Every structure is written in C-alpha cells, then in structure tokens.
Coordinates of C-alpha atoms (C1' of nucleotides) in Angstrom, one line a residue:
Chain A
M2 CA 105.0 120.3 126.8
L3 CA 102.8 118.0 125.8
I4 CA 102.9 114.2 126.4
D5 CA 104.5 112.6 123.3
P6 CA 100.8 110.0 122.5
D7 CA 103.3 106.8 121.7
K8 CA 105.2 107.2 125.0
A9 CA 102.6 108.0 126.8
A10 CA 100.7 104.5 125.2
G11 CA 103.6 102.5 126.4
K12 CA 104.8 101.8 123.2
P13 CA 109.1 102.9 122.8
A14 CA 110.1 104.9 120.7
P15 CA 111.4 103.6 117.5
A16 CA 114.4 103.3 117.4
G17 CA 114.4 102.8 113.7
T18 CA 114.1 104.6 110.6
S19 CA 109.9 105.0 109.4
T20 CA 111.7 105.7 105.7
L21 CA 113.6 102.8 105.9
D22 CA 110.9 101.1 107.0
L23 CA 107.8 102.1 104.8
A24 CA 110.4 101.5 101.6
L25 CA 110.9 98.0 103.5
R26 CA 107.1 97.3 103.8
A27 CA 106.5 98.3 99.5
V28 CA 109.7 95.6 98.3
E29 CA 107.5 93.1 101.1
Y30 CA 104.0 94.1 99.1
L31 CA 105.8 93.8 96.0
V32 CA 106.6 90.4 96.6
Q33 CA 103.7 88.6 98.1
Q34 CA 101.5 90.6 95.0
S35 CA 101.1 88.7 91.7
R36 CA 101.2 91.2 88.9
A37 CA 102.4 94.1 89.1
S38 CA 100.8 97.0 91.1
S39 CA 100.0 100.7 90.0
L40 CA 101.3 103.3 92.1
A41 CA 97.8 104.4 93.4
Q42 CA 97.2 100.8 94.8
I43 CA 100.8 100.5 96.2
A44 CA 100.4 104.1 98.6
E45 CA 96.6 103.3 99.3
A46 CA 97.9 99.5 100.7
L47 CA 100.6 101.1 102.9
S48 CA 98.3 104.0 103.7
A49 CA 101.2 106.6 102.3
S50 CA 101.2 109.3 99.3
K51 CA 101.3 108.8 95.9
A52 CA 104.7 110.9 95.7
T53 CA 106.6 108.9 98.3
I54 CA 106.3 106.0 97.3
Y55 CA 107.7 107.3 94.3
R56 CA 110.0 108.6 95.6
H57 CA 111.2 104.9 97.3
L58 CA 110.3 103.2 94.2
V59 CA 112.6 105.1 92.5
T60 CA 115.6 104.6 94.0
L61 CA 114.5 101.1 94.9
Q62 CA 114.3 100.8 91.4
K63 CA 117.6 102.1 90.6
H64 CA 118.9 99.4 92.7
G65 CA 117.8 96.8 91.1
F66 CA 115.3 95.9 94.1
V67 CA 111.9 96.9 92.3
R68 CA 111.1 97.4 88.4
Q69 CA 109.2 99.1 86.2
D70 CA 107.1 97.5 83.4
A71 CA 108.0 99.8 80.7
Q72 CA 104.6 99.6 78.4
T73 CA 102.4 99.8 81.4
G74 CA 104.6 101.8 84.2
R75 CA 103.0 99.8 86.7
Y76 CA 106.0 98.4 89.3
E77 CA 107.0 95.0 90.8
A78 CA 109.8 93.2 92.3
G79 CA 112.8 93.3 91.2
I80 CA 115.0 90.3 89.9
K81 CA 117.8 91.7 92.8
L82 CA 116.0 89.6 95.2
M83 CA 116.5 86.8 93.3
V84 CA 120.6 87.5 92.9
L85 CA 121.4 88.1 96.4
G86 CA 119.0 85.2 97.4
E87 CA 121.8 82.9 95.6
A88 CA 124.9 84.9 96.4
L89 CA 123.2 84.8 100.1
R90 CA 123.2 80.9 99.9
Q91 CA 125.8 80.3 98.2
R92 CA 127.6 81.8 102.0
F93 CA 127.1 78.0 103.9
D94 CA 129.8 75.8 103.9
I95 CA 127.7 73.3 104.2
V96 CA 126.6 73.3 100.8
S97 CA 129.7 73.5 98.8
A98 CA 131.3 71.1 101.5
A99 CA 128.4 68.9 101.0
R100 CA 127.0 68.4 97.0
E101 CA 129.4 65.6 96.0
E102 CA 128.4 63.2 99.2
L103 CA 124.8 64.5 98.8
M104 CA 124.6 63.3 94.8
I105 CA 126.0 59.9 95.9
L106 CA 123.2 59.7 98.2
R107 CA 120.6 60.9 96.0
D108 CA 122.5 57.8 93.2
H109 CA 122.1 55.4 96.7
T110 CA 118.6 55.8 97.5
G111 CA 116.8 57.4 94.2
Q112 CA 115.4 60.0 96.4
A113 CA 115.8 63.3 96.5
V114 CA 118.0 65.0 98.6
T115 CA 117.9 68.5 100.7
V116 CA 119.9 70.2 103.6
C117 CA 118.2 72.3 105.8
A118 CA 120.2 75.0 108.1
A119 CA 118.5 77.5 111.2
I120 CA 119.3 80.5 111.1
D121 CA 118.1 82.3 114.4
A122 CA 114.3 81.3 114.6
E123 CA 113.9 80.1 111.3
L124 CA 114.8 76.6 109.5
I125 CA 115.9 77.3 106.5
V126 CA 116.0 74.6 103.2
L127 CA 119.7 75.2 101.4
E128 CA 119.8 72.9 98.7
L129 CA 117.2 70.4 96.8
I130 CA 119.0 67.7 94.5
Q131 CA 116.0 66.0 92.3
G132 CA 114.9 62.9 92.6
R133 CA 114.5 60.3 90.3
T134 CA 110.6 60.4 90.5
L135 CA 109.1 63.1 87.9
I136 CA 106.8 64.5 90.7
E137 CA 108.6 66.6 93.5
F138 CA 107.3 66.3 96.8
A139 CA 110.7 67.9 98.1
T140 CA 110.9 71.7 99.5
R141 CA 113.5 74.0 96.9
P142 CA 115.6 76.3 98.3
G143 CA 115.0 79.3 100.2
T144 CA 111.6 77.3 101.9
R145 CA 111.1 78.1 105.4
L146 CA 110.0 75.1 107.5
A147 CA 108.1 74.2 110.7
F148 CA 110.4 72.6 113.2
H149 CA 107.9 71.1 114.9
A150 CA 107.0 69.6 112.2
S151 CA 108.8 68.0 109.8
A152 CA 112.3 65.7 110.5
H153 CA 114.4 68.7 109.5
G154 CA 112.7 70.3 112.4
K155 CA 112.9 67.3 114.7
I156 CA 117.0 66.5 114.3
W157 CA 117.3 71.4 115.1
L158 CA 115.7 70.6 118.2
A159 CA 116.9 67.6 118.9
F160 CA 120.6 68.2 118.6
G161 CA 120.3 72.0 118.5
S162 CA 120.6 74.8 121.1
Q163 CA 118.6 74.1 123.9
E164 CA 116.9 77.2 124.2
R165 CA 115.5 77.5 120.6
T166 CA 114.2 74.1 121.8
A167 CA 112.2 74.9 124.8
A168 CA 110.8 78.1 122.9
I169 CA 109.2 75.6 120.0
A170 CA 107.9 73.4 122.1
D171 CA 106.4 76.3 124.4
G172 CA 105.1 78.3 121.7
P173 CA 101.9 76.4 119.8
L174 CA 101.9 74.1 117.6
Q175 CA 100.2 74.6 114.4
A176 CA 99.1 71.1 112.8
W177 CA 99.4 70.7 109.0
T178 CA 98.1 67.3 108.9
P179 CA 96.3 65.6 111.1
A180 CA 100.0 63.0 111.8
T181 CA 101.3 66.8 113.2
I182 CA 102.2 66.4 116.3
I183 CA 100.9 69.1 118.2
T184 CA 101.4 68.7 121.7
K185 CA 104.4 69.5 124.2
E186 CA 104.9 66.0 125.6
A187 CA 104.7 64.1 122.4
L188 CA 107.3 66.4 121.0
L189 CA 109.6 66.1 123.5
A190 CA 109.6 62.4 123.1
D191 CA 109.5 62.2 119.9
L192 CA 113.4 64.3 120.6
D193 CA 114.3 61.8 122.7
R194 CA 113.8 59.1 119.9
V195 CA 115.8 60.8 117.7
R196 CA 118.1 62.0 119.8
E197 CA 118.7 57.9 121.1
R198 CA 119.0 57.0 117.4
G199 CA 120.4 59.8 115.4
W200 CA 118.3 60.1 113.1
A201 CA 114.3 61.7 112.9
T202 CA 111.7 61.6 110.4
A203 CA 107.9 62.8 109.9
P204 CA 105.5 60.6 107.9
D205 CA 102.4 62.4 106.4
E206 CA 103.7 65.5 109.3
V207 CA 103.6 68.3 106.8
I208 CA 101.7 66.9 103.7
T209 CA 100.5 63.2 104.0
G210 CA 101.8 60.9 101.8
V211 CA 105.0 62.2 102.4
N212 CA 107.9 61.2 104.3
T213 CA 111.2 62.7 105.5
L214 CA 114.5 60.9 106.7
A215 CA 117.1 63.0 108.0
A216 CA 120.1 62.8 110.0
P217 CA 122.3 65.8 112.0
V218 CA 125.7 67.9 110.5
F219 CA 128.3 68.9 113.0
D220 CA 131.0 71.1 113.0
H221 CA 135.2 70.1 114.4
R222 CA 133.4 71.3 117.5
Q223 CA 130.6 68.9 117.6
I224 CA 128.2 72.0 117.5
L225 CA 124.9 71.7 114.7
V226 CA 126.0 73.7 110.8
G227 CA 122.8 71.4 109.6
S228 CA 120.7 69.0 108.5
I229 CA 120.8 66.5 105.3
A230 CA 117.8 64.4 104.1
I231 CA 115.8 62.5 101.9
V232 CA 113.2 63.1 100.9
G233 CA 109.9 61.1 99.0
A234 CA 106.7 59.3 99.1
T235 CA 105.2 57.2 102.2
Q236 CA 106.1 54.1 99.6
F237 CA 109.7 55.0 99.0
I238 CA 110.0 56.1 102.7
T239 CA 108.4 54.5 105.2
P240 CA 107.2 55.4 108.6
V241 CA 109.5 53.4 110.1
P242 CA 112.0 53.2 106.9
D243 CA 114.2 50.9 105.3
P244 CA 117.4 50.1 107.7
E245 CA 119.4 50.2 104.1
Q246 CA 117.6 54.1 103.7
I247 CA 118.6 54.9 107.5
R248 CA 122.8 53.9 106.8
E249 CA 123.0 55.7 104.5
V250 CA 121.5 58.9 105.5
V251 CA 123.5 59.3 108.3
G252 CA 126.5 57.8 106.6
S253 CA 126.3 60.8 104.4
A254 CA 125.8 63.6 107.8
A255 CA 128.2 61.6 109.5
R256 CA 130.8 61.9 106.0
I257 CA 130.3 65.3 105.7
S258 CA 130.6 66.3 109.2
R259 CA 134.3 65.1 108.8
G260 CA 134.6 66.3 105.5
L261 CA 133.5 69.8 107.8
T262 CA 136.4 69.1 110.4
W263 CA 139.3 69.8 108.0
Q264 CA 138.3 72.9 107.2
V265 CA 138.9 75.3 109.9
Chain B
M28 CA 123.5 131.9 97.4
L29 CA 125.4 129.7 96.8
I30 CA 125.8 127.4 93.0
D31 CA 124.8 123.6 94.2
P32 CA 128.0 122.2 93.3
D33 CA 125.8 118.9 91.6
K34 CA 123.2 120.5 89.6
A35 CA 126.5 123.1 88.5
A36 CA 128.0 120.0 87.6
G37 CA 125.5 119.2 85.4
K38 CA 123.8 116.2 87.7
P39 CA 120.4 116.1 87.3
A40 CA 118.4 116.3 90.9
P41 CA 118.5 113.0 93.2
A42 CA 114.7 112.6 92.8
G43 CA 114.7 109.4 94.7
T44 CA 115.4 109.6 98.4
S45 CA 119.5 109.3 99.9
T46 CA 117.9 108.0 103.0
L47 CA 117.0 104.4 102.0
D48 CA 120.0 105.3 99.2
L49 CA 121.8 104.5 102.0
A50 CA 119.9 101.3 103.6
L51 CA 119.8 99.9 100.5
R52 CA 123.6 99.7 100.1
A53 CA 124.2 98.8 103.4
V54 CA 122.3 95.4 102.3
E55 CA 124.4 94.4 99.3
Y56 CA 127.2 95.1 101.0
L57 CA 126.3 92.5 103.6
V58 CA 125.4 90.2 101.3
Q59 CA 128.7 91.1 99.8
Q60 CA 131.0 90.4 102.9
S61 CA 131.5 86.3 103.2
R62 CA 131.6 86.9 106.9
A63 CA 129.3 88.9 109.4
S64 CA 130.2 93.1 109.1
S65 CA 131.1 95.1 111.9
L66 CA 129.2 98.3 112.5
A67 CA 131.8 100.3 112.5
Q68 CA 133.2 98.2 109.5
I69 CA 130.3 99.6 107.2
A70 CA 129.7 102.5 108.5
E71 CA 133.3 103.1 107.2
A72 CA 132.6 101.3 104.4
L73 CA 129.8 103.5 103.1
S74 CA 131.4 107.3 104.6
A75 CA 128.5 107.4 107.1
S76 CA 128.2 107.6 111.2
K77 CA 128.2 104.6 112.7
A78 CA 124.7 106.3 114.6
T79 CA 123.1 106.6 111.1
I80 CA 123.6 103.1 109.8
Y81 CA 122.8 101.5 113.4
R82 CA 119.4 102.9 113.0
H83 CA 118.9 101.6 109.1
L84 CA 120.4 98.1 110.3
V85 CA 118.3 98.2 113.5
T86 CA 114.6 98.8 110.5
L87 CA 116.1 96.2 108.4
Q88 CA 116.7 93.6 111.3
K89 CA 113.6 94.4 112.1
H90 CA 112.1 92.3 108.1
G91 CA 114.3 90.2 107.7
F92 CA 117.3 91.6 105.5
V93 CA 119.6 91.7 108.7
R94 CA 120.3 89.1 111.7
Q95 CA 122.6 90.9 114.2
D96 CA 125.1 87.8 115.5
A97 CA 123.6 87.2 119.2
Q98 CA 127.6 86.6 120.7
T99 CA 129.2 88.9 118.9
G100 CA 127.2 91.8 117.7
R101 CA 128.5 91.8 114.5
Y102 CA 125.5 91.9 111.2
E103 CA 125.3 89.6 108.4
A104 CA 122.6 89.5 105.5
G105 CA 119.5 88.1 106.4
I106 CA 117.7 85.2 104.9
K107 CA 114.5 87.2 104.5
L108 CA 116.1 87.8 100.9
M109 CA 116.1 83.8 100.3
V110 CA 112.7 83.2 100.9
L111 CA 111.2 86.7 99.0
G112 CA 113.7 85.0 95.9
E113 CA 112.2 82.5 95.8
A114 CA 108.3 83.3 95.6
L115 CA 109.7 85.7 92.9
R116 CA 110.9 82.6 91.1
Q117 CA 108.2 81.1 91.8
R118 CA 106.1 83.7 90.4
F119 CA 106.8 82.9 85.9
D120 CA 104.1 81.2 84.7
I121 CA 106.9 79.1 82.8
V122 CA 108.5 77.9 86.3
S123 CA 105.4 75.8 86.8
A124 CA 104.3 75.2 83.2
A125 CA 107.3 73.2 81.9
R126 CA 108.0 71.4 84.8
E127 CA 107.0 67.7 83.8
E128 CA 108.0 68.1 80.1
L129 CA 111.1 69.4 82.2
M130 CA 111.6 66.2 83.8
I131 CA 111.2 64.5 81.1
L132 CA 113.2 65.9 78.8
R133 CA 116.3 65.4 81.7
D134 CA 115.4 61.5 81.0
H135 CA 115.7 61.4 77.8
T136 CA 118.7 62.7 77.2
G137 CA 120.2 62.7 80.9
Q138 CA 121.5 66.0 81.3
A139 CA 120.6 69.0 83.2
V140 CA 118.3 71.1 82.1
T141 CA 118.0 75.2 82.6
V142 CA 115.2 77.9 82.6
C143 CA 116.0 81.4 81.9
A144 CA 114.3 84.4 81.6
A145 CA 115.4 88.0 80.3
I146 CA 113.9 91.1 82.5
D147 CA 115.3 94.2 81.0
A148 CA 118.4 94.1 80.4
E149 CA 119.4 90.8 82.7
L150 CA 119.3 87.3 81.5
I151 CA 118.3 85.0 84.7
V152 CA 118.3 81.1 85.6
L153 CA 114.9 80.7 87.0
E154 CA 115.1 76.7 87.3
L155 CA 117.2 73.7 87.1
I156 CA 117.2 70.1 87.1
Q157 CA 119.6 68.7 87.7
G158 CA 121.8 65.6 85.4
R159 CA 122.7 62.0 86.4
T160 CA 125.9 63.1 87.0
L161 CA 128.3 64.1 89.7
I162 CA 129.5 66.7 88.4
E163 CA 127.7 69.6 88.2
F164 CA 128.6 72.2 85.0
A165 CA 125.4 73.4 85.4
T166 CA 124.2 77.5 86.5
R167 CA 121.7 77.6 89.7
P168 CA 118.2 80.0 89.9
G169 CA 119.4 83.3 90.5
T170 CA 122.4 83.2 88.3
R171 CA 122.6 85.9 85.7
L172 CA 123.6 85.0 82.5
A173 CA 125.5 87.0 79.6
F174 CA 123.1 87.3 76.5
H175 CA 126.2 87.2 74.0
A176 CA 127.3 83.7 75.8
S177 CA 125.4 81.8 76.5
A178 CA 123.5 79.7 74.8
H179 CA 120.2 81.0 76.2
G180 CA 120.9 84.0 75.7
K181 CA 121.2 83.5 72.2
I182 CA 118.1 82.0 71.7
W183 CA 116.9 85.8 74.0
L184 CA 119.0 88.0 71.3
A185 CA 117.3 85.8 67.8
F186 CA 113.7 85.7 69.6
G187 CA 113.5 88.4 71.9
S188 CA 113.4 92.5 70.8
Q189 CA 115.7 94.3 68.0
E190 CA 116.2 97.0 70.4
R191 CA 117.7 94.6 73.0
T192 CA 119.6 92.7 70.9
A193 CA 121.3 96.5 68.9
A194 CA 121.8 97.1 72.4
I195 CA 123.9 94.1 73.1
A196 CA 125.4 94.2 70.2
D197 CA 126.8 97.4 69.9
G198 CA 128.1 97.3 73.6
P199 CA 131.4 96.0 74.7
L200 CA 131.4 91.8 74.8
Q201 CA 133.1 90.5 77.8
A202 CA 135.6 86.9 76.5
W203 CA 135.3 84.7 79.1
T204 CA 137.2 81.9 77.6
P205 CA 138.9 82.0 74.2
A206 CA 136.1 81.0 72.0
T207 CA 133.6 84.1 73.5
I208 CA 132.3 85.8 70.8
I209 CA 133.2 89.0 71.6
T210 CA 132.5 90.8 67.8
K211 CA 129.8 92.1 66.3
E212 CA 129.2 91.0 63.1
A213 CA 130.5 87.0 64.6
L214 CA 127.4 87.9 66.7
L215 CA 124.9 89.0 64.7
A216 CA 125.9 86.1 62.2
D217 CA 125.3 83.8 64.6
L218 CA 122.4 84.9 66.0
D219 CA 121.1 84.1 62.3
R220 CA 121.8 81.1 62.1
V221 CA 119.5 80.2 65.6
R222 CA 116.3 82.5 63.9
E223 CA 117.5 80.1 60.3
R224 CA 117.3 76.6 62.7
G225 CA 114.7 77.4 66.2
W226 CA 117.7 76.1 68.2
A227 CA 121.4 78.2 70.0
T228 CA 124.7 75.9 71.4
A229 CA 127.3 78.0 72.7
P230 CA 130.5 75.4 72.9
D231 CA 133.1 76.3 75.7
E232 CA 131.9 79.7 75.2
V233 CA 131.5 80.2 79.1
I234 CA 133.2 77.7 80.1
T235 CA 135.7 75.3 78.7
G236 CA 134.7 72.4 78.4
V237 CA 130.9 72.5 78.8
N238 CA 128.0 73.4 76.4
T239 CA 124.9 74.2 76.2
L240 CA 121.7 73.4 73.5
A241 CA 119.2 76.0 73.7
A242 CA 115.2 77.1 72.6
P243 CA 113.1 79.3 72.3
V244 CA 109.4 78.7 74.4
F245 CA 106.8 81.2 72.9
D246 CA 103.7 81.9 74.7
H247 CA 99.7 82.4 73.0
R248 CA 101.3 85.5 70.6
Q249 CA 104.1 84.4 69.4
I250 CA 105.7 86.4 72.4
L251 CA 109.3 85.1 73.7
V252 CA 108.8 84.4 77.5
G253 CA 111.4 81.6 78.0
S254 CA 113.8 79.3 77.0
I255 CA 114.6 76.4 78.2
A256 CA 118.1 74.4 77.3
I257 CA 120.5 70.6 78.1
V258 CA 123.4 71.4 80.1
G259 CA 126.7 69.2 79.5
A260 CA 130.2 69.0 78.9
T261 CA 131.1 69.0 75.3
Q262 CA 132.0 65.3 76.1
F263 CA 127.7 64.5 75.6
I264 CA 126.7 67.9 73.7
T265 CA 129.1 67.8 70.9
P266 CA 129.4 71.7 69.3
V267 CA 126.9 70.1 66.2
P268 CA 124.8 68.6 68.7
D269 CA 123.4 65.2 68.3
P270 CA 120.1 64.9 65.9
E271 CA 117.8 64.0 68.4
Q272 CA 119.1 65.8 71.3
I273 CA 118.4 68.4 69.3
R274 CA 114.9 66.8 68.1
E275 CA 114.0 66.5 71.6
V276 CA 115.2 69.5 73.0
V277 CA 113.1 71.9 70.7
G278 CA 110.4 69.2 70.8
S279 CA 109.8 70.2 74.4
A280 CA 109.9 73.9 73.9
A281 CA 107.4 73.7 71.7
R282 CA 105.3 71.6 73.5
I283 CA 105.8 73.9 76.6
S284 CA 104.6 76.8 74.6
R285 CA 101.4 74.8 73.0
G286 CA 101.2 74.0 77.1
L287 CA 101.4 77.7 77.5
T288 CA 98.6 78.0 74.4
W289 CA 95.4 77.0 77.1
Q290 CA 95.8 79.1 80.5
V291 CA 95.0 82.1 79.4
Chain C
dC17 C1' 143.0 96.8 137.5
dG18 C1' 143.3 99.7 133.2
dT19 C1' 143.2 99.9 128.7
dT20 C1' 140.8 98.5 123.8
dT21 C1' 136.9 97.9 121.2
dC22 C1' 132.3 97.5 120.6
dA23 C1' 127.3 97.8 119.8
dT24 C1' 124.0 101.4 122.0
dT25 C1' 121.8 106.2 123.3
dT26 C1' 121.9 110.7 124.1
dC27 C1' 120.9 115.4 121.7
dA28 C1' 120.5 119.6 119.9
dT29 C1' 120.7 121.0 114.8
dA30 C1' 119.4 121.3 109.5
dT31 C1' 118.6 118.6 105.7
dA32 C1' 115.6 115.8 103.9
dA33 C1' 111.6 113.2 103.8
dT34 C1' 106.7 114.7 103.5
dG35 C1' 101.4 115.1 101.2
dA36 C1' 98.5 118.4 98.1
dA37 C1' 97.7 119.1 94.1
dA38 C1' 99.5 120.5 89.7
dC39 C1' 101.2 118.2 85.6
dG40 C1' 101.6 115.7 80.8
dT41 C1' 100.9 111.7 78.7
dC42 C1' 98.2 107.6 77.1
dA43 C1' 93.8 105.2 76.3
dT44 C1' 89.2 105.4 76.0
dT45 C1' 84.8 107.1 75.6
dT46 C1' 81.2 109.7 73.3
Chain D
dA20 C1' 88.0 114.6 67.1
dA21 C1' 87.2 116.7 71.1
dA22 C1' 86.3 115.2 75.7
dT23 C1' 87.3 112.2 79.8
dG24 C1' 89.5 109.7 82.8
dA25 C1' 93.1 107.1 85.0
dC26 C1' 97.1 106.8 86.0
dG27 C1' 103.0 108.0 87.1
dT28 C1' 105.7 112.3 87.4
dT29 C1' 106.8 116.6 89.3
dT30 C1' 107.0 121.1 92.6
dC31 C1' 106.6 123.0 96.4
dA32 C1' 106.1 124.6 100.8
dT33 C1' 106.3 122.7 105.7
dT34 C1' 108.2 120.5 109.4
dA35 C1' 108.2 115.8 110.7
dT36 C1' 112.5 113.3 111.0
dA37 C1' 117.9 111.9 110.1
dT38 C1' 121.6 112.9 111.2
dG39 C1' 126.9 112.9 113.4
dA40 C1' 129.4 113.8 117.6
dA41 C1' 130.4 112.9 121.6
dA42 C1' 129.1 110.4 125.1
dT43 C1' 127.7 105.7 127.5
dG44 C1' 127.7 101.6 129.4
dA45 C1' 129.2 96.3 128.4
dA46 C1' 132.3 92.7 126.9
dA47 C1' 137.1 91.0 125.6
dC48 C1' 141.8 91.7 126.5
dG49 C1' 146.9 92.1 129.1

DNA sequence: CGTTTCATTTCATATAATGAAACGTCATTT
DNA sequence: AAATGACGTTTCATTATATGAAATGAAACG
C-alpha cells in the first residue's frame, strides 16, 4: 500500500470538501477583480480546468453569488453578496438598539458616528452615521479595523476577552502611520489608560489627520457587545479631546447599554 | 434500464454541481436564521446527512462564510459576507464619482439621498447619505427595491433597457400600499410622464407617508448607469414636489453624468 | 451516575466531479 | 467573404471524492 503523500508530509487530512473550496476561491477571486473575468482567466488563476470552473460558475450564478455579463459572457461577482451582507448586519442587536441615540450623538457633536463589534479575531464596522462635513473620514459598514490601531479596537482590547487581548499583544503590530503603536509595552500601557478613563482615542494612528473617540457598550450581563465612536479631523477631535465630547460619547454608550438591559 | 425520473419528467440535466448547490443553500439558510443553528437543524432543513453538512460547514468556515460559536458549537453566518458585500459595492463607478455631489444635494435639500443601480433583474441600493431628520425612512445599501413601486425603479424602467421594462410591465405587480401602481396601463402612463419630465416620484407607493424624488445618471454613451434620489416624509417631499427640489435633484444628476464623461 | 444531546470521525460504496477534447458562436482579420 | 482566433459551452469516459449510516467522544442535564 502506498503512503499518502499528504499524510507523509505531516499535513492533516483535508476534512472538508475540495470541490466547495475551489468554488469559494472562485467567488473570492471574482470579488477581488475590478472588472469581469473570462472563464479561462479564472480557471488559470485557480489552476483548475475550464470545465470544472464553468460548472461551478453555473451553480453560483443560479444562487446569485456570481453573474454573467449578457454581452461579453464574462463573469463577475453577483449582488447577492451585498444583499446577504446587509441581512447579516441587521442581525446585530446593537444596530437597531442604538440608532436613535447615535443620531442624537451625531447632532450634538457634528461628527460622524460609527459602531463596531468584534467577532472572533475580526473587528468590523456595523453602522455609520455620517457627520456634517463634506469630506468623509469614517469607515463604512463591512470594513475591518485593526485592534491595535483604532479607538474601537482599543475598547475591545481593554474591555473584551483577555484571550483576544493577549493574542493581539503578542502578535506582530503593523504600523499604518508613524503614530501607530507597535510595541507590546506601549499598547498595554495605553489599554490601562483606556480602562481607567472608560474611553479611547487613536489620533493619527490609522490615518494621519484623523482621530476617533470611542466608548464601550455592555449588555445586561456587563459583557462588551459593541463600541461606539465619533470620527473626525484631528482639528475637531483633538488628541486630548474636549471634555464635552467625552461626556457625549461616554454618555451615549451608557444609555445604549441601559437600553440593552431591557430586551433580554 | 430504468428511465431517469428527472429526464422523463422533462427536466433539463443539472449542468451544475449539486455539492456546491447544497453548500450555498446552507449559507443562505444560515443568513436567514436569526440565531445560530445546530448542525442537526441545518441538515434537516436541507434534507441532507449531518456528515455532509458538517464537512461543508468546515470548508465554509475556513473561508469565513460561516462561523462556529466557540461556546455552543452551533453555526451561524460569517462576517466575510459583509466584507465581500462592501468590496462589491465599491466597484460601482458611480459610488465614488457621485459622493461629493450627493453631499451637496443632501445639504441643499436637508433630505436623505440614495443611489441605485439595476443589475439584471434586480434594483439595488448602492449608497445612502443620511438626512438631518432623526427618523430614517431611506433604504440602506444592499437593499433591493421594486421596479414598479419606487421612484428609482421608475427611472430605470423609463430610461433603461426596453426588455426589462416590458418584462416588468407584463409580470405581476405587487401592491405594497394602497397607492402602489398595480396595472400595466397605469404604470406605462406613469413612465411616459417620467420620460417627459426627466424625474420620477413614488408618493406613498412603497411606505405610506414617505416620498422619493429620483433622476437618472448617464455615462458618456448616454447609457443609464445609476439613479439618484432624495427620500423623506411626504410632508417635506410633496406628491408634486417643490420646483426647487426638482431643480436640485435633476441638476445633481446632470453634473454627476458630466463627471462620468471624463473618466473613460 | 446514567441519560440525553450534540458535534465529530470512520469507512465502505457509488455517486458525482473531473479534464481533455470537440463543438458552436461571435468578432476580427486578411 | 472566407479564414482565423478567442471564448463559452458540451460531451464522455474515468476515477477521484462526496456521501450516509453508524460509531465515537464530549458536554450538559437530571
């Protein structure tokens, strides 16, 4: 009997399905492309045969994950992904529970307001209430943020699960700007300050000239379920923010937390 | 030899891959659920064996389309769908080309502004600039609209492909409110008015008390590529809108069209 | 401490995915 | 107008690989 080359090389057995794996890679490939791709192109990129990819695309198209241009016959990502993404976003309790309060926060501060939640190892923007400025600094729903280089992230590291904080602090910390915190010591020291104060900032740490002021939202069990923040030019949200701004953000977060206590 | 029941029934051969089909149905099932589902639940809903679904979930999870709750072991939709949805949205030229102009439109009218595009048989919201009101009527990016019962939709029926218009007009027209247009004759007559005027409204047709005023955006070939609209309470956008509002919306659409002429 | 409930793994079987090559269609070229 | 090339689509024999029943292991429950 021959020795399985995969097992011999120490690789664990696949355990999943390779057919599905290939199809999912096709979807991801199409989303990355900025224009529609030809069948041959996709097949070559994934090193699979045209026939195989073709059949997968037919099924993906049937479900709306992929669409084919009627004119050129080329393939591109389907809008089902957008629809499913929005459906998923709506499932987060905090989104509906917080909207009214966030509108008020936007009106009081004039700045854009964002809501984030961490799922496993990802920190994702769930909601954006646009500010009054013409230029938009804030990140849109569906965007992923870095834990160590965003005010939202620091809230989750300071008040979220310790395992996550330990994992992030130990891992490599990428520098987005010269101001990004990249050493474990500096990060942990900053988190201590965040815990003390109850709010976090990240001046110039993700984009130079932009600052964010974030505060935690807890549920009835005092478990962190979301973070809210105002986002704007450093000119409006200074590195040491106006006490009034801090009062507004922390106050809104506390009121949303209280709102989450009711609906269990 | 037995006769294949599918072929005997006149059904065309599958042509696609049934494995992938099952996996995609699993994703859609999980998105629909409001809570995390157990493996057995999913398997039963899709009438497949637990083992099969399990392997698919493993692969889907590897790609982030699905996530497993560490505590309960149950499965739910993964945030990859949100991330892919946002990536897809950004691909539409009109989104980046129009933002600044839309901000100005919002400031001039005080109402929420939305952008839509039709892809095949679907009309989808691409962008939302929130108005100044606390209560939000406008639809979010990723939402699908009805062609016959929305101002955006009427723009696409009036200025888009004739095939689509014919197909929609012939099909059944669902009534969302008592004011929704549900007869072919009334719809076609309304579209004539839209073509004449260059703008469309849909007072009380999708939600009672809400009105939308939409205008078309064309590219350098005079092909419809998007529609923009202001959305608000009927109190602010009356069934026969203020001439000033019409001027603003139609003017913004024209300027965005001109902007799309440059970048070819 | 037994019982239930669940996710996960095993394994033999045959279903269903696979790739090479042929086909049909359209657009461009000579 | 015929020839070429590019591309999506279909065919078909082969076997890789997805499949389901049942076993396993691990929690949660009473």
